mmCIF file of C-alpha atoms in Angstrom:
data_model
loop_
_atom_site.group_PDB
_atom_site.id
_atom_site.type_symbol
_atom_site.label_atom_id
_atom_site.label_comp_id
_atom_site.label_asym_id
_atom_site.label_seq_id
_atom_site.Cartn_x
_atom_site.Cartn_y
_atom_site.Cartn_z
ATOM 1 C CA UNK A 1 192.399 49.029 87.465
ATOM 2 C CA UNK A 2 192.546 46.395 90.292
ATOM 3 C CA UNK A 3 196.514 45.856 89.871
ATOM 4 C CA UNK A 4 197.588 48.943 88.842
ATOM 5 C CA UNK A 5 199.511 51.751 90.938
ATOM 6 C CA UNK A 6 197.583 54.364 92.947
ATOM 7 C CA UNK A 7 198.191 57.760 92.989
ATOM 8 C CA UNK A 8 196.377 60.479 95.270
ATOM 9 C CA UNK A 9 195.760 63.702 94.115
ATOM 10 C CA UNK A 10 193.605 66.831 94.535
ATOM 11 C CA UNK A 11 190.288 66.926 92.637
ATOM 12 C CA UNK A 12 190.171 68.824 89.393
ATOM 13 C CA UNK A 13 186.913 69.803 87.424
ATOM 14 C CA UNK A 14 187.750 67.278 84.601
ATOM 15 C CA UNK A 15 187.285 64.966 86.967
ATOM 16 C CA UNK A 16 183.342 65.706 87.787
ATOM 17 C CA UNK A 17 181.700 63.203 85.427
ATOM 18 C CA UNK A 18 184.037 60.183 86.676
ATOM 19 C CA UNK A 19 182.983 60.653 90.162
ATOM 20 C CA UNK A 20 179.836 61.305 89.582
ATOM 21 C CA UNK A 21 179.575 57.731 87.736
ATOM 22 C CA UNK A 22 181.691 56.303 90.485
ATOM 23 C CA UNK A 23 179.203 57.464 93.423
ATOM 24 C CA UNK A 24 176.115 56.134 91.424
ATOM 25 C CA UNK A 25 178.265 52.617 91.043
ATOM 26 C CA UNK A 26 178.617 52.633 95.101
ATOM 27 C CA UNK A 27 175.324 54.298 96.241
ATOM 28 C CA UNK A 28 171.609 53.580 95.530
ATOM 29 C CA UNK A 29 169.373 56.281 95.488
ATOM 30 C CA UNK A 30 168.604 58.021 97.614
ATOM 31 C CA UNK A 31 172.105 57.880 99.035
ATOM 32 C CA UNK A 32 174.015 59.196 95.712
ATOM 33 C CA UNK A 33 174.375 62.361 94.333
ATOM 34 C CA UNK A 34 172.897 64.276 91.250
ATOM 35 C CA UNK A 35 175.579 65.883 89.073
ATOM 36 C CA UNK A 36 174.271 69.415 90.356
ATOM 37 C CA UNK A 37 174.779 68.301 94.363
ATOM 38 C CA UNK A 38 178.172 66.814 93.801
ATOM 39 C CA UNK A 39 179.407 69.764 91.895
ATOM 40 C CA UNK A 40 178.248 71.937 94.545
ATOM 41 C CA UNK A 41 180.203 69.716 97.017
ATOM 42 C CA UNK A 42 183.293 69.425 95.346
ATOM 43 C CA UNK A 43 183.618 73.250 94.483
ATOM 44 C CA UNK A 44 182.242 74.538 97.475
ATOM 45 C CA UNK A 45 184.899 77.109 99.265
ATOM 46 C CA UNK A 46 185.191 75.092 102.147
ATOM 47 C CA UNK A 47 185.756 71.598 100.074
ATOM 48 C CA UNK A 48 188.864 69.286 100.250
ATOM 49 C CA UNK A 49 188.768 66.706 97.952
ATOM 50 C CA UNK A 50 190.979 64.161 97.109
ATOM 51 C CA UNK A 51 191.037 61.776 94.013
ATOM 52 C CA UNK A 52 192.749 58.129 93.772
ATOM 53 C CA UNK A 53 193.610 57.444 90.386
ATOM 54 C CA UNK A 54 194.408 53.853 89.050
ATOM 55 C CA UNK A 55 195.657 53.289 85.278
ATOM 56 C CA UNK A 56 194.227 56.703 84.491
ATOM 57 C CA UNK A 57 190.568 55.898 85.930
ATOM 58 C CA UNK A 58 189.157 57.197 89.236
ATOM 59 C CA UNK A 59 189.399 54.505 91.847
ATOM 60 C CA UNK A 60 187.896 56.630 94.875
ATOM 61 C CA UNK A 61 187.362 59.912 96.083
ATOM 62 C CA UNK A 62 186.377 61.862 99.420
ATOM 63 C CA UNK A 63 184.831 65.043 100.115
ATOM 64 C CA UNK A 64 185.495 66.590 103.478
ATOM 65 C CA UNK A 65 184.073 70.056 104.316
ATOM 66 C CA UNK A 66 185.566 72.728 106.715
ATOM 67 C CA UNK A 67 182.841 73.929 109.183
ATOM 68 C CA UNK A 68 182.002 75.559 112.293
ATOM 69 C CA UNK A 69 180.172 74.339 115.148
ATOM 70 C CA UNK A 70 179.790 75.995 118.581
ATOM 71 C CA UNK A 71 182.792 78.223 117.866
ATOM 72 C CA UNK A 72 185.069 75.451 116.798
ATOM 73 C CA UNK A 73 186.436 74.105 113.589
ATOM 74 C CA UNK A 74 185.032 70.703 112.477
ATOM 75 C CA UNK A 75 185.298 68.525 109.543
ATOM 76 C CA UNK A 76 182.274 66.985 107.620
ATOM 77 C CA UNK A 77 182.995 63.739 105.617
ATOM 78 C CA UNK A 78 180.287 64.238 102.784
ATOM 79 C CA UNK A 79 181.089 61.153 101.324
ATOM 80 C CA UNK A 80 184.025 58.508 100.523
ATOM 81 C CA UNK A 81 183.604 56.375 97.334
ATOM 82 C CA UNK A 82 185.631 53.506 96.405
ATOM 83 C CA UNK A 83 185.337 51.605 93.174
ATOM 84 C CA UNK A 84 184.634 47.514 93.852
ATOM 85 C CA UNK A 85 187.790 46.512 92.048
ATOM 86 C CA UNK A 86 190.303 48.219 94.411
ATOM 87 C CA UNK A 87 188.045 48.005 97.746
ATOM 88 C CA UNK A 88 189.836 46.282 100.970
ATOM 89 C CA UNK A 89 193.360 47.862 99.675
ATOM 90 C CA UNK A 90 193.267 50.809 102.481
ATOM 91 C CA UNK A 91 192.036 53.395 99.644
ATOM 92 C CA UNK A 92 189.552 54.786 101.989
ATOM 93 C CA UNK A 93 191.296 54.586 105.126
ATOM 94 C CA UNK A 94 194.173 56.530 103.525
ATOM 95 C CA UNK A 95 191.782 59.302 101.780
ATOM 96 C CA UNK A 96 190.009 59.654 105.652
ATOM 97 C CA UNK A 97 192.915 60.074 107.485
ATOM 98 C CA UNK A 98 193.985 62.764 104.827
ATOM 99 C CA UNK A 99 190.743 64.501 105.151
ATOM 100 C CA UNK A 100 191.603 64.075 109.302
ATOM 101 C CA UNK A 101 194.810 65.492 108.660
ATOM 102 C CA UNK A 102 193.572 68.747 106.771
ATOM 103 C CA UNK A 103 190.743 69.388 109.362
ATOM 104 C CA UNK A 104 193.467 68.825 112.199
ATOM 105 C CA UNK A 105 196.050 71.615 110.298
ATOM 106 C CA UNK A 106 193.265 74.006 110.260
ATOM 107 C CA UNK A 107 193.131 73.874 114.076
ATOM 108 C CA UNK A 108 190.072 71.385 113.805
ATOM 109 C CA UNK A 109 189.048 69.567 116.803
ATOM 110 C CA UNK A 110 186.628 67.074 115.355
ATOM 111 C CA UNK A 111 185.396 65.056 112.407
ATOM 112 C CA UNK A 112 181.643 64.117 111.873
ATOM 113 C CA UNK A 113 179.511 62.254 109.578
ATOM 114 C CA UNK A 114 176.371 60.762 108.633
ATOM 115 C CA UNK A 115 175.880 56.924 107.882
ATOM 116 C CA UNK A 116 172.866 55.096 106.695
ATOM 117 C CA UNK A 117 172.013 53.098 109.952
ATOM 118 C CA UNK A 118 171.705 49.853 107.816
ATOM 119 C CA UNK A 119 175.032 50.329 106.010
ATOM 120 C CA UNK A 120 176.983 47.846 108.321
ATOM 121 C CA UNK A 121 180.100 47.720 106.327
ATOM 122 C CA UNK A 122 180.257 51.578 106.505
ATOM 123 C CA UNK A 123 179.492 51.130 109.997
ATOM 124 C CA UNK A 124 182.164 48.935 110.831
ATOM 125 C CA UNK A 125 184.620 50.865 108.690
ATOM 126 C CA UNK A 126 184.224 54.251 110.701
ATOM 127 C CA UNK A 127 184.268 52.512 114.003
ATOM 128 C CA UNK A 128 187.540 50.702 113.203
ATOM 129 C CA UNK A 129 188.568 54.286 111.990
ATOM 130 C CA UNK A 130 187.942 55.659 115.629
ATOM 131 C CA UNK A 131 184.606 57.370 115.273
ATOM 132 C CA UNK A 132 182.166 57.119 117.904
ATOM 133 C CA UNK A 133 178.479 56.839 117.435
ATOM 134 C CA UNK A 134 176.841 60.026 118.811
ATOM 135 C CA UNK A 135 173.166 60.137 117.800
ATOM 136 C CA UNK A 136 170.308 58.383 115.481
ATOM 137 C CA UNK A 137 168.527 60.842 112.878
ATOM 138 C CA UNK A 138 165.027 59.678 111.770
ATOM 139 C CA UNK A 139 164.475 60.068 108.251
ATOM 140 C CA UNK A 140 167.560 61.834 107.279
ATOM 141 C CA UNK A 141 168.121 60.388 103.968
ATOM 142 C CA UNK A 142 164.183 60.238 103.441
ATOM 143 C CA UNK A 143 161.024 58.355 104.863
ATOM 144 C CA UNK A 144 162.181 55.460 106.585
ATOM 145 C CA UNK A 145 165.943 55.857 105.813
ATOM 146 C CA UNK A 146 167.511 56.595 109.022
ATOM 147 C CA UNK A 147 171.148 57.903 109.590
ATOM 148 C CA UNK A 148 173.707 57.579 112.698
ATOM 149 C CA UNK A 149 175.954 60.712 113.576
ATOM 150 C CA UNK A 150 179.484 59.810 114.087
ATOM 151 C CA UNK A 151 182.264 61.684 115.424
ATOM 152 C CA UNK A 152 186.037 61.549 115.996
ATOM 153 C CA UNK A 153 187.962 63.906 118.263
ATOM 154 C CA UNK A 154 191.253 64.926 116.686
ATOM 155 C CA UNK A 155 194.532 65.199 118.264
ATOM 156 C CA UNK A 156 196.127 68.980 117.895
#
């Protein structure tokens, strides 16, 4: 997977088992999704899901939901997962930008997301991508597992 060419495509139901497996490799409990939760997120009516594929295997995926907030359209990043073997190759950035473009194309004005307060690597990634810290939410992921809320204004 490491040196193979990457392709990006929309999620297909046949991808579910592989993305659940990748999510389990990327995140420890309580941050990973169960198969049932993942299926609910990727098959939601308001979902946009992109899959990065390398040598026939899923190298990463991103889930964004279209939401309404105070009468405005916004995007909410459910998750971005990238396999260890292909990290630091711009895959996460590309998927995030594509998700932002999808929301902007629908007239969306901002993107929102939560990130574990102690996940320094993810925080750096989002801040490099133009996201700003808006709030802290105690116990968001469970007792003692606080989240930071980040947002980014989209240019229309």
